[in-house]
CSV table of C-alpha atoms in Angstrom, one decimal:
chain,number,residue,atom,x,y,z
W,1,MET,CA,-35.9,-0.5,-9.0
W,2,PRO,CA,-35.4,1.0,-12.5
W,3,GLU,CA,-33.2,-0.5,-14.7
W,4,ALA,CA,-29.6,0.8,-14.6
W,5,THR,CA,-28.0,1.8,-17.8
W,6,ILE,CA,-25.0,0.0,-18.9
W,7,ASP,CA,-22.4,2.1,-20.5
W,8,THR,CA,-21.0,-0.2,-23.2
W,9,GLY,CA,-17.8,2.0,-24.0
W,10,ASN,CA,-16.9,2.1,-20.4
W,11,THR,CA,-17.3,-1.5,-20.0
W,12,ALA,CA,-15.6,-2.7,-23.3
W,13,TRP,CA,-12.8,-0.4,-22.2
W,14,LEU,CA,-12.5,-1.9,-18.9
W,15,LEU,CA,-12.6,-5.6,-20.2
W,16,VAL,CA,-9.8,-4.8,-22.3
W,17,SER,CA,-7.7,-3.3,-19.5
W,18,THR,CA,-8.4,-6.3,-17.7
W,19,ALA,CA,-7.0,-8.7,-20.3
W,20,LEU,CA,-3.9,-6.4,-20.4
W,21,VAL,CA,-3.1,-6.4,-16.5
W,22,LEU,CA,-3.6,-10.3,-16.6
W,23,LEU,CA,-1.2,-10.4,-19.4
W,24,MET,CA,1.1,-8.5,-16.9
W,25,THR,CA,1.6,-11.4,-14.9
W,26,PRO,CA,2.9,-14.0,-17.5
W,27,GLY,CA,5.1,-11.0,-18.6
W,28,LEU,CA,6.4,-10.8,-14.9
W,29,ALA,CA,7.1,-14.6,-15.2
W,30,LEU,CA,9.0,-14.1,-18.3
W,31,PHE,CA,10.9,-11.0,-16.5
W,32,TYR,CA,11.8,-12.8,-13.4
W,33,GLY,CA,12.5,-16.1,-15.1
W,34,GLY,CA,15.1,-14.2,-17.3
W,35,LEU,CA,16.8,-12.6,-14.3
W,36,ASN,CA,16.8,-15.8,-12.5
W,37,ARG,CA,19.7,-18.6,-12.9
W,38,SER,CA,18.9,-21.5,-15.6
W,39,LYS,CA,18.3,-24.1,-12.7
W,40,GLY,CA,15.5,-22.0,-11.1
W,41,VAL,CA,13.9,-20.5,-14.0
W,42,LEU,CA,10.7,-22.9,-14.2
W,43,ASN,CA,10.3,-22.4,-10.3
W,44,MET,CA,10.3,-18.8,-10.6
W,45,MET,CA,7.7,-18.8,-13.6
W,46,MET,CA,5.6,-21.5,-11.7
W,47,MET,CA,5.1,-19.0,-8.5
W,48,SER,CA,3.6,-16.3,-11.0
W,49,PHE,CA,1.6,-18.8,-12.8
W,50,SER,CA,0.2,-20.4,-9.7
W,51,THR,CA,-0.6,-17.3,-8.3
W,52,ILE,CA,-3.2,-16.6,-11.1
W,53,GLY,CA,-4.9,-19.8,-10.2
W,54,LEU,CA,-4.9,-19.2,-6.3
W,55,VAL,CA,-5.6,-15.8,-6.0
W,56,SER,CA,-8.4,-15.6,-8.8
W,57,ILE,CA,-10.3,-18.2,-6.6
W,58,LEU,CA,-9.7,-16.4,-3.3
W,59,TRP,CA,-10.9,-13.2,-5.0
W,60,LEU,CA,-14.1,-14.9,-6.3
W,61,PHE,CA,-15.2,-16.2,-3.0
W,62,TYR,CA,-14.0,-13.4,-0.6
W,63,GLY,CA,-11.4,-11.2,-1.6
W,64,PHE,CA,-13.6,-9.0,-3.7
W,65,SER,CA,-16.1,-8.4,-0.9
W,66,ALA,CA,-13.3,-7.9,1.6
W,67,SER,CA,-11.8,-5.3,-0.3
W,68,PHE,CA,-14.7,-3.3,-1.7
W,69,GLY,CA,-17.3,-4.3,0.5
W,70,THR,CA,-18.7,-1.8,3.1
W,71,ASP,CA,-16.6,-1.2,6.3
W,72,SER,CA,-16.4,-3.8,8.5
W,73,LEU,CA,-14.1,-4.0,11.8
W,74,GLY,CA,-13.8,-0.1,12.1
W,75,GLY,CA,-13.0,0.4,8.3
W,76,PHE,CA,-10.3,-2.5,8.6
W,77,ILE,CA,-11.8,-4.7,6.1
W,78,GLY,CA,-14.7,-5.0,3.9
W,79,ASN,CA,-17.9,-6.6,4.8
W,80,LEU,CA,-18.0,-10.2,3.6
W,81,GLY,CA,-21.4,-10.4,3.2
W,82,ASP,CA,-21.8,-7.6,0.7
W,83,TYR,CA,-20.7,-9.9,-2.1
W,84,MET,CA,-20.9,-13.3,-0.9
W,85,GLY,CA,-23.9,-13.8,1.7
W,86,SER,CA,-26.5,-11.1,0.7
W,87,LYS,CA,-25.6,-11.4,-3.0
W,88,THR,CA,-26.4,-14.6,-4.9
W,89,TYR,CA,-23.7,-15.8,-7.3
W,90,THR,CA,-26.4,-15.2,-9.9
W,91,ASP,CA,-26.7,-11.4,-9.1
W,92,LEU,CA,-23.0,-11.2,-9.2
W,93,PHE,CA,-22.4,-12.9,-12.5
W,94,TRP,CA,-25.4,-12.6,-14.4
W,95,GLY,CA,-26.9,-9.3,-12.8
W,96,ALA,CA,-26.4,-7.1,-16.3
W,97,THR,CA,-28.3,-4.1,-14.4
W,98,ASP,CA,-25.9,-4.4,-11.4
W,99,GLU,CA,-23.5,-1.5,-11.5
W,100,ASN,CA,-20.5,-1.1,-9.6
W,101,PRO,CA,-20.2,1.6,-6.7
W,102,SER,CA,-18.8,4.3,-9.1
W,103,GLY,CA,-22.2,4.2,-10.8
W,104,ILE,CA,-20.8,4.9,-14.4
W,105,GLY,CA,-22.3,2.1,-15.8
W,106,ILE,CA,-19.7,-1.0,-15.3
W,107,PRO,CA,-21.4,-4.1,-14.2
W,108,THR,CA,-20.2,-5.3,-11.0
W,109,TYR,CA,-18.7,-8.4,-12.1
W,110,VAL,CA,-16.6,-6.4,-14.7
W,111,PHE,CA,-15.1,-4.5,-12.3
W,112,MET,CA,-14.8,-7.2,-9.9
W,113,VAL,CA,-12.5,-9.3,-12.4
W,114,PHE,CA,-10.7,-6.0,-13.1
W,115,GLN,CA,-9.6,-5.7,-9.5
W,116,MET,CA,-8.9,-9.4,-9.5
W,117,THR,CA,-6.1,-9.1,-11.9
W,118,PHE,CA,-4.4,-6.3,-9.6
W,119,ALA,CA,-4.5,-8.6,-6.8
W,120,VAL,CA,-3.2,-11.6,-8.8
W,121,ILE,CA,0.1,-9.4,-9.7
W,122,THR,CA,0.6,-7.9,-6.4
W,123,VAL,CA,1.0,-11.3,-4.7
W,124,ALA,CA,3.1,-12.5,-7.7
W,125,LEU,CA,5.8,-9.6,-7.2
W,126,ILE,CA,6.9,-10.8,-3.9
W,127,SER,CA,8.2,-14.2,-5.5
W,128,GLY,CA,11.1,-12.5,-7.2
W,129,ALA,CA,12.8,-11.8,-3.6
W,130,ILE,CA,12.9,-15.6,-2.6
W,131,ALA,CA,14.1,-17.0,-5.9
W,132,ASP,CA,15.9,-20.6,-5.9
W,133,ARG,CA,15.1,-21.4,-2.3
W,134,ALA,CA,11.5,-21.4,-1.4
W,135,LYS,CA,9.4,-24.6,-1.4
W,136,PHE,CA,6.5,-24.5,-3.8
W,137,ALA,CA,4.2,-25.4,-1.0
W,138,GLY,CA,5.5,-23.0,1.2
W,139,TRP,CA,5.0,-20.2,-1.4
W,140,LEU,CA,1.4,-21.2,-2.1
W,141,LEU,CA,0.5,-21.2,1.7
W,142,PHE,CA,2.2,-17.9,2.1
W,143,ALA,CA,0.4,-16.4,-0.9
W,144,PHE,CA,-3.0,-17.6,0.6
W,145,GLY,CA,-2.3,-16.1,3.9
W,146,TRP,CA,-0.6,-12.8,2.7
W,147,ALA,CA,-3.5,-12.2,0.1
W,148,THR,CA,-6.2,-12.8,3.0
W,149,LEU,CA,-4.1,-10.8,5.8
W,150,VAL,CA,-2.5,-7.9,3.8
W,151,TYR,CA,-3.5,-7.5,0.3
W,152,PHE,CA,-7.5,-7.6,0.8
W,153,PRO,CA,-7.4,-5.0,4.0
W,154,VAL,CA,-4.8,-2.8,2.4
W,155,ALA,CA,-6.9,-2.5,-0.8
W,156,HIS,CA,-10.0,-1.7,1.1
W,157,ASN,CA,-8.1,0.9,3.2
W,158,VAL,CA,-6.6,2.6,0.1
W,159,TRP,CA,-9.3,2.2,-2.6
W,160,GLY,CA,-12.5,0.6,-0.6
W,161,GLY,CA,-13.0,3.7,1.6
W,162,GLY,CA,-11.4,2.0,4.6
W,163,TRP,CA,-9.7,3.6,7.8
W,164,ILE,CA,-6.7,5.0,5.7
W,165,PHE,CA,-8.6,6.6,3.4
W,166,GLN,CA,-11.1,8.2,5.6
W,167,LYS,CA,-8.4,9.7,8.0
W,168,LEU,CA,-5.6,10.5,5.7
W,169,HIS,CA,-7.0,10.9,2.3
W,170,PRO,CA,-4.1,9.7,0.3
W,171,LEU,CA,-3.8,9.7,-3.3
W,172,ASP,CA,-3.2,6.3,-5.2
W,173,PHE,CA,-4.4,6.2,-8.7
W,174,ALA,CA,-3.6,2.8,-9.8
W,175,GLY,CA,-1.5,1.2,-6.8
W,176,GLY,CA,1.5,2.5,-5.8
W,177,THR,CA,0.7,2.1,-2.0
W,178,ALA,CA,-1.6,-0.7,-2.4
W,179,VAL,CA,0.4,-2.7,-5.0
W,180,HIS,CA,4.2,-1.8,-5.1
W,181,ILE,CA,4.9,-0.6,-1.5
W,182,ASN,CA,2.7,-3.2,-0.2
W,183,ALA,CA,4.4,-6.0,-2.2
W,184,GLY,CA,8.0,-4.5,-1.6
W,185,ALA,CA,7.7,-4.4,2.1
W,186,ALA,CA,6.4,-8.2,2.1
W,187,ALA,CA,9.3,-9.1,-0.3
W,188,LEU,CA,11.8,-7.7,2.5
W,189,GLY,CA,10.2,-9.5,5.3
W,190,VAL,CA,9.9,-12.9,3.8
W,191,ALA,CA,13.5,-12.6,2.2
W,192,LEU,CA,14.9,-12.0,5.5
W,193,VAL,CA,12.9,-15.2,7.1
W,194,LEU,CA,14.3,-17.4,4.3
W,195,GLY,CA,17.9,-16.0,4.3
W,196,LYS,CA,20.5,-15.8,1.7
W,197,ARG,CA,21.1,-18.1,-1.3
W,198,ILE,CA,23.9,-20.6,-1.2
W,199,GLY,CA,26.9,-18.7,-2.3
W,200,TRP,CA,25.3,-15.3,-2.1
W,201,PRO,CA,27.0,-12.6,-2.8
W,202,ARG,CA,30.4,-14.4,-3.3
W,203,GLU,CA,29.3,-16.1,-6.4
W,204,SER,CA,28.0,-14.2,-9.5
W,205,MET,CA,24.2,-15.0,-10.0
W,206,LYS,CA,23.7,-13.0,-13.4
W,207,PRO,CA,20.7,-13.2,-15.3
W,208,HIS,CA,20.6,-16.6,-17.5
W,209,ASN,CA,18.5,-15.3,-20.5
W,210,VAL,CA,18.7,-11.6,-21.1
W,211,PRO,CA,16.2,-11.9,-24.0
W,212,PHE,CA,13.6,-13.2,-21.5
W,213,VAL,CA,14.3,-10.4,-19.3
W,214,ALA,CA,13.5,-7.7,-22.1
W,215,LEU,CA,10.5,-9.5,-23.4
W,216,GLY,CA,9.0,-9.7,-19.8
W,217,ALA,CA,9.6,-5.8,-19.4
W,218,GLY,CA,8.1,-5.2,-22.7
W,219,LEU,CA,4.7,-7.4,-21.8
W,220,LEU,CA,4.6,-5.5,-18.6
W,221,TRP,CA,5.0,-2.0,-20.4
W,222,PHE,CA,2.2,-3.0,-22.6
W,223,GLY,CA,-0.2,-4.4,-19.9
W,224,TRP,CA,0.7,-1.4,-17.6
W,225,PHE,CA,-1.6,0.6,-19.9
W,226,GLY,CA,-4.5,-1.4,-18.6
W,227,PHE,CA,-3.2,-1.0,-15.2
W,228,ASN,CA,-2.8,2.6,-15.0
W,229,ALA,CA,-5.3,4.1,-17.6
W,230,GLY,CA,-7.9,1.3,-17.0
W,231,SER,CA,-7.8,2.5,-13.4
W,232,GLU,CA,-10.0,5.8,-14.3
W,233,LEU,CA,-12.8,3.0,-14.9
W,234,THR,CA,-14.3,5.4,-18.0
W,235,VAL,CA,-13.1,6.8,-20.9
W,236,ASP,CA,-12.2,10.5,-20.6
W,237,GLY,CA,-9.6,13.0,-20.6
W,238,VAL,CA,-8.0,11.6,-17.2
W,239,THR,CA,-7.7,8.2,-19.1
W,240,GLY,CA,-5.7,9.7,-22.0
W,241,LEU,CA,-3.5,11.6,-19.3
W,242,ALA,CA,-2.8,8.4,-17.6
W,243,PHE,CA,-2.1,6.6,-20.8
W,244,VAL,CA,0.5,9.5,-21.9
W,245,ASN,CA,2.2,9.8,-18.5
W,246,THR,CA,2.6,6.1,-18.2
W,247,GLN,CA,4.5,6.2,-21.5
W,248,VAL,CA,6.6,9.2,-21.0
W,249,ALA,CA,7.6,8.5,-17.3
W,250,THR,CA,8.7,5.0,-18.3
W,251,ALA,CA,10.8,6.2,-21.2
W,252,ALA,CA,12.4,8.8,-19.1
W,253,ALA,CA,13.1,6.0,-16.5
W,254,VAL,CA,15.0,3.9,-19.0
W,255,LEU,CA,17.1,6.8,-19.9
W,256,GLY,CA,17.8,7.4,-16.1
W,257,TRP,CA,18.8,4.2,-15.5
W,258,VAL,CA,21.1,3.8,-18.6
W,259,ILE,CA,22.6,7.0,-17.6
W,260,VAL,CA,23.8,5.7,-14.2
W,261,GLU,CA,25.1,2.5,-15.6
W,262,TRP,CA,27.0,4.5,-18.2
W,263,ILE,CA,28.5,6.8,-15.6
W,264,ARG,CA,29.3,4.0,-12.9
W,265,ASP,CA,29.9,0.9,-15.0
W,266,ARG,CA,31.0,2.4,-18.4
W,267,LYS,CA,28.5,0.2,-20.2
W,268,PRO,CA,24.8,0.3,-20.4
W,269,THR,CA,23.0,-3.0,-20.3
W,270,LEU,CA,19.6,-4.3,-21.7
W,271,VAL,CA,18.9,-5.6,-18.2
W,272,GLY,CA,19.5,-2.0,-17.0
W,273,ALA,CA,17.2,-0.6,-19.5
W,274,SER,CA,14.5,-3.3,-18.7
W,275,SER,CA,14.8,-2.6,-15.1
W,276,GLY,CA,14.4,1.0,-15.7
W,277,ALA,CA,11.2,0.4,-17.7
W,278,ILE,CA,9.7,-1.2,-14.8
W,279,ALA,CA,11.1,1.4,-12.1
W,280,GLY,CA,9.4,4.1,-14.3
W,281,LEU,CA,6.3,2.0,-14.5
W,282,VAL,CA,6.1,1.5,-10.5
W,283,ALA,CA,6.7,5.3,-9.8
W,284,ILE,CA,4.1,6.8,-12.3
W,285,THR,CA,1.4,4.0,-11.0
W,286,PRO,CA,-0.1,6.0,-8.2
W,287,ALA,CA,0.6,9.5,-10.1
W,288,CYS,CA,-0.3,9.0,-13.5
W,289,GLY,CA,-3.9,10.3,-13.4
W,290,PHE,CA,-3.2,13.3,-10.7
W,291,ILE,CA,0.0,15.1,-12.1
W,292,ASP,CA,0.8,16.8,-15.6
W,293,SER,CA,3.1,15.2,-18.2
W,294,TRP,CA,6.1,17.3,-17.7
W,295,ALA,CA,5.9,16.4,-13.9
W,296,ALA,CA,5.7,12.6,-15.2
W,297,VAL,CA,8.8,12.9,-17.0
W,298,LEU,CA,10.7,14.3,-13.9
W,299,LEU,CA,9.2,11.4,-11.9
W,300,GLY,CA,10.3,8.8,-14.3
W,301,LEU,CA,13.8,10.2,-14.8
W,302,ALA,CA,14.1,10.4,-10.7
W,303,ALA,CA,12.9,6.6,-10.7
W,304,GLY,CA,15.3,5.3,-13.3
W,305,ILE,CA,18.2,7.0,-11.2
W,306,VAL,CA,17.2,6.3,-7.4
W,307,CYS,CA,16.3,2.8,-8.2
W,308,ALA,CA,19.3,2.0,-9.9
W,309,LEU,CA,21.3,3.2,-7.2
W,310,ALA,CA,18.7,1.5,-4.6
W,311,VAL,CA,19.4,-2.1,-5.9
W,312,SER,CA,22.9,-2.2,-4.4
W,313,LEU,CA,21.6,-1.5,-0.8
W,314,LYS,CA,20.9,-5.3,-0.5
W,315,TYR,CA,24.7,-5.7,-0.6
W,316,ARG,CA,25.3,-2.8,1.9
W,317,PHE,CA,22.6,-4.2,4.3
W,318,GLY,CA,23.2,-7.9,3.6
W,319,PHE,CA,19.8,-9.2,2.6
W,320,ASP,CA,19.3,-11.3,-0.6
W,321,ASP,CA,16.5,-9.8,-2.2
W,322,SER,CA,17.2,-12.1,-5.4
W,323,LEU,CA,15.7,-10.1,-8.3
W,324,ASP,CA,15.4,-6.6,-6.4
W,325,VAL,CA,12.0,-6.3,-5.6
W,326,VAL,CA,12.7,-3.9,-2.6
W,327,GLY,CA,15.1,-1.7,-4.9
W,328,VAL,CA,12.5,-1.3,-7.6
W,329,HIS,CA,9.0,-1.8,-6.3
W,330,PHE,CA,9.6,-0.8,-2.5
W,331,VAL,CA,11.9,2.2,-3.5
W,332,GLY,CA,9.8,3.1,-6.6
W,333,GLY,CA,6.5,3.0,-4.9
W,334,TRP,CA,7.6,5.2,-2.3
W,335,LEU,CA,9.1,7.8,-4.8
W,336,GLY,CA,5.7,7.8,-6.7
W,337,SER,CA,3.4,8.2,-3.7
W,338,LEU,CA,5.7,11.1,-2.3
W,339,ALA,CA,5.8,12.6,-5.8
W,340,LEU,CA,2.0,13.3,-5.3
W,341,GLY,CA,2.7,15.5,-2.2
W,342,PHE,CA,4.4,17.8,-4.6
W,343,PHE,CA,2.8,17.6,-8.0
W,344,ALA,CA,-0.9,16.5,-7.5
W,345,ASN,CA,-3.0,19.0,-9.4
W,346,SER,CA,-6.6,19.5,-8.9
W,347,ASP,CA,-6.9,21.6,-12.2
W,348,ILE,CA,-5.8,18.6,-14.0
W,349,ASN,CA,-8.1,16.0,-12.3
W,350,SER,CA,-10.7,17.5,-9.9
W,351,ALA,CA,-11.3,14.1,-8.2
W,352,ILE,CA,-8.3,14.9,-6.1
W,353,THR,CA,-10.3,17.4,-4.2
W,354,ASP,CA,-14.0,16.6,-5.2
W,355,VAL,CA,-13.7,12.9,-4.7
W,356,VAL,CA,-10.9,11.8,-2.6
W,357,GLY,CA,-10.8,14.7,-0.5
W,358,ALA,CA,-7.1,15.3,-0.8
W,359,LYS,CA,-5.3,18.4,-1.3
W,360,ASP,CA,-3.2,19.7,-4.1
W,361,GLY,CA,0.6,19.3,-3.9
W,362,LEU,CA,3.1,21.6,-2.4
W,363,PHE,CA,4.0,23.2,-5.7
W,364,PHE,CA,0.4,23.9,-6.6
W,365,GLY,CA,-0.6,25.7,-3.5
W,366,GLY,CA,-1.7,22.8,-1.3
W,367,GLY,CA,1.0,23.2,1.4
W,368,ALA,CA,2.8,20.1,2.8
W,369,ALA,CA,-0.5,18.4,3.9
W,370,GLN,CA,-0.9,16.0,1.2
W,371,LEU,CA,3.0,15.3,1.4
W,372,GLY,CA,2.1,14.3,5.0
W,373,ALA,CA,-0.8,12.1,4.1
W,374,GLN,CA,1.1,10.3,1.5
W,375,ALA,CA,3.9,9.5,3.9
W,376,GLY,CA,1.6,8.6,6.5
W,377,ALA,CA,-0.5,6.1,4.3
W,378,SER,CA,2.8,4.7,2.8
W,379,ALA,CA,4.6,4.2,6.3
W,380,ILE,CA,1.4,2.3,7.4
W,381,VAL,CA,1.4,0.1,4.6
W,382,THR,CA,5.0,-0.6,5.0
W,383,VAL,CA,4.9,-1.6,8.4
W,384,TYR,CA,1.6,-3.8,8.2
W,385,SER,CA,2.7,-5.5,5.2
W,386,PHE,CA,6.5,-6.3,6.5
W,387,ALA,CA,5.2,-7.3,9.7
W,388,ILE,CA,2.6,-9.8,8.6
W,389,ALA,CA,4.8,-11.3,5.8
W,390,PHE,CA,7.8,-11.7,8.2
W,391,VAL,CA,5.3,-13.6,10.9
W,392,LEU,CA,3.6,-15.5,8.3
W,393,ALA,CA,6.9,-16.8,6.6
W,394,PHE,CA,8.4,-17.6,10.0
W,395,ILE,CA,5.3,-19.8,11.1
W,396,ILE,CA,5.7,-21.6,7.6
W,397,GLU,CA,9.2,-22.3,8.1
W,398,LYS,CA,8.9,-23.6,11.4
W,399,THR,CA,5.8,-25.8,10.6
W,400,ILE,CA,5.9,-27.4,7.1
W,401,GLY,CA,9.4,-25.8,6.2
W,402,PHE,CA,9.5,-22.8,3.7
W,403,ARG,CA,13.2,-23.0,2.6
W,404,ILE,CA,14.5,-25.9,0.5
W,405,SER,CA,17.3,-28.1,1.9
W,406,ALA,CA,20.9,-27.1,0.9
W,407,GLU,CA,21.2,-30.3,-1.4
W,408,ALA,CA,18.2,-29.3,-3.5
W,409,GLU,CA,19.4,-25.7,-3.8
W,410,VAL,CA,22.6,-26.6,-5.1
W,411,GLU,CA,21.1,-29.3,-7.6
W,412,GLY,CA,18.5,-26.8,-8.8
W,413,ILE,CA,15.1,-26.0,-7.6
W,414,ASP,CA,13.2,-27.1,-10.6
W,415,ILE,CA,14.4,-30.5,-10.4
W,416,SER,CA,13.8,-30.7,-6.6
W,417,GLU,CA,10.7,-29.0,-6.7
W,418,HIS,CA,9.0,-29.9,-10.0
W,419,ALA,CA,11.0,-32.8,-11.7
W,420,GLU,CA,11.6,-30.8,-14.8
W,421,SER,CA,14.3,-28.4,-16.3
W,422,GLY,CA,14.0,-25.6,-18.5
W,423,TYR,CA,16.8,-26.6,-20.9
W,424,ASP,CA,17.9,-30.0,-21.8
W,425,LEU,CA,21.4,-29.5,-21.5
W,426,ASN,CA,22.3,-33.3,-22.3
W,427,ASN,CA,20.8,-33.0,-25.9
W,428,PRO,CA,23.8,-33.4,-28.2
W,429,GLY,CA,22.4,-31.0,-30.7
W,430,GLY,CA,22.9,-28.1,-28.6
W,431,GLY,CA,25.4,-26.3,-26.5
W,432,GLY,CA,25.5,-25.5,-22.9
W,433,GLY,CA,23.3,-23.2,-20.8
W,434,SER,CA,20.7,-21.1,-22.4
W,435,ALA,CA,22.4,-20.5,-25.6
W,436,GLY,CA,22.4,-24.2,-26.5
W,437,ALA,CA,18.6,-24.4,-25.4
W,438,PHE,CA,17.9,-21.4,-27.9
W,439,ALA,CA,19.9,-23.3,-30.5
W,440,LEU,CA,17.9,-26.3,-30.2
W,441,ALA,CA,14.8,-24.3,-30.7
W,442,GLY,CA,16.1,-22.7,-33.5
W,443,ILE,CA,16.2,-19.3,-31.9
W,444,GLY,CA,19.0,-16.9,-32.2
W,445,GLY,CA,22.2,-17.2,-34.0
W,446,SER,CA,22.8,-17.0,-37.8
W,447,ALA,CA,19.3,-17.9,-39.9
W,448,SER,CA,22.0,-19.1,-42.7
W,449,ALA,CA,23.8,-21.2,-40.8
W,450,PRO,CA,23.7,-24.9,-42.4
W,451,ALA,CA,21.9,-27.7,-40.4
W,452,ALA,CA,23.9,-30.4,-38.7
W,453,PRO,CA,23.9,-33.6,-41.1
W,454,ALA,CA,21.7,-36.3,-40.0
W,455,ALA,CA,23.3,-39.6,-38.7
W,456,PRO,CA,23.3,-42.3,-40.8
W,457,ALA,CA,20.7,-44.9,-39.7
W,458,PRO,CA,22.0,-48.1,-37.9
W,459,VAL,CA,22.6,-51.1,-40.0
W,460,GLU,CA,20.9,-54.1,-38.8
W,461,LYS,CA,23.2,-57.1,-38.4
W,462,VAL,CA,21.8,-60.3,-39.7
W,463,VAL,CA,22.7,-63.6,-37.9
W,464,GLY,CA,22.8,-66.7,-39.7
């Protein structure tokens, strides 16, 4: 066979995008950790970091093949032999002439590791719904099972040419259905199995570290450019469009969420602005390469407003989605997916009709066909992900146990599950809570504040 040509520009861009998407999971750890209470911050962050380790290995051994291999089981999942049995590891990792199926000069292993980072953060997103009450061993077992039974088949169906793609031709540029609706539905399922935190909703469970929240949101926003613009897999006009749309939609969503807080609560908050940014990023993800920038602004503004209102649904319906995964990712993902039924425009990206086989949106002469396809695909993923997550969490709870004991929850999950705490509250040099911890680290407060005088060294008493 003739040697394939590697496009160094495309490959370099995808490698950079991969690093950006990987950074999003530590950013998520900070975002979730700050939103959580201080006695559970480490467990919350540990669930994200452990997901990087677990899902990366699963993806290497069979996840990539299950997601992007040729159809198996009627298009339900990819053929595991495509990138495991029939290909040697030498071919996969060192075959510099081995292109990915797009045929645009990207080695297979570069495409593989790019998609690996998507699998990692999708699983990690679920953890925000079960803060403060899930056994770490139970979480790892759930992450293993859900990635295998849900994420890999859904990725194949949405992006890998599987059954949903063949039958409905839904549009999903970077993961509205495969990532956010998928994770949000699972978050609801597992939260229902684990039940409410002790004291919720009577007790105040406010974020313990708002600067962490803003820092995490900033890292997610930064990494999301690789998430969205990188999903074009090449460097062209659509890459630029996805990049710009990611920015303006997120900016509009920040304003939308802040406006809701200002009208409803009379006080805009940094937590709200940070959450609004995430809502905008979620909503624009499926649409960023398929709609014009003015539509991206409208979508972002709608996401900020709708998601700000949606997070209160957990109080109305009585499910404890600790960090609003359902209200932001599930609702925002549905909003972005349905928006394509109105705003998708093949004049902007011809791949809508030429590659995906989809239709233009309702506002661009395509009728309601694409809106129906988007709703159908989103509904299938919702039901499947919720059902498997619920059953899987129920089995774990009834076997090894998924929820920690009441005593451990009151004491703090960081101590009971990891034998460590995020802050040394007993150190006499600092105050209580996170403020004391920051004071110990020299963060925050006045830079000119004088240091406390050192205690005199003890005088040794000499005996006779």
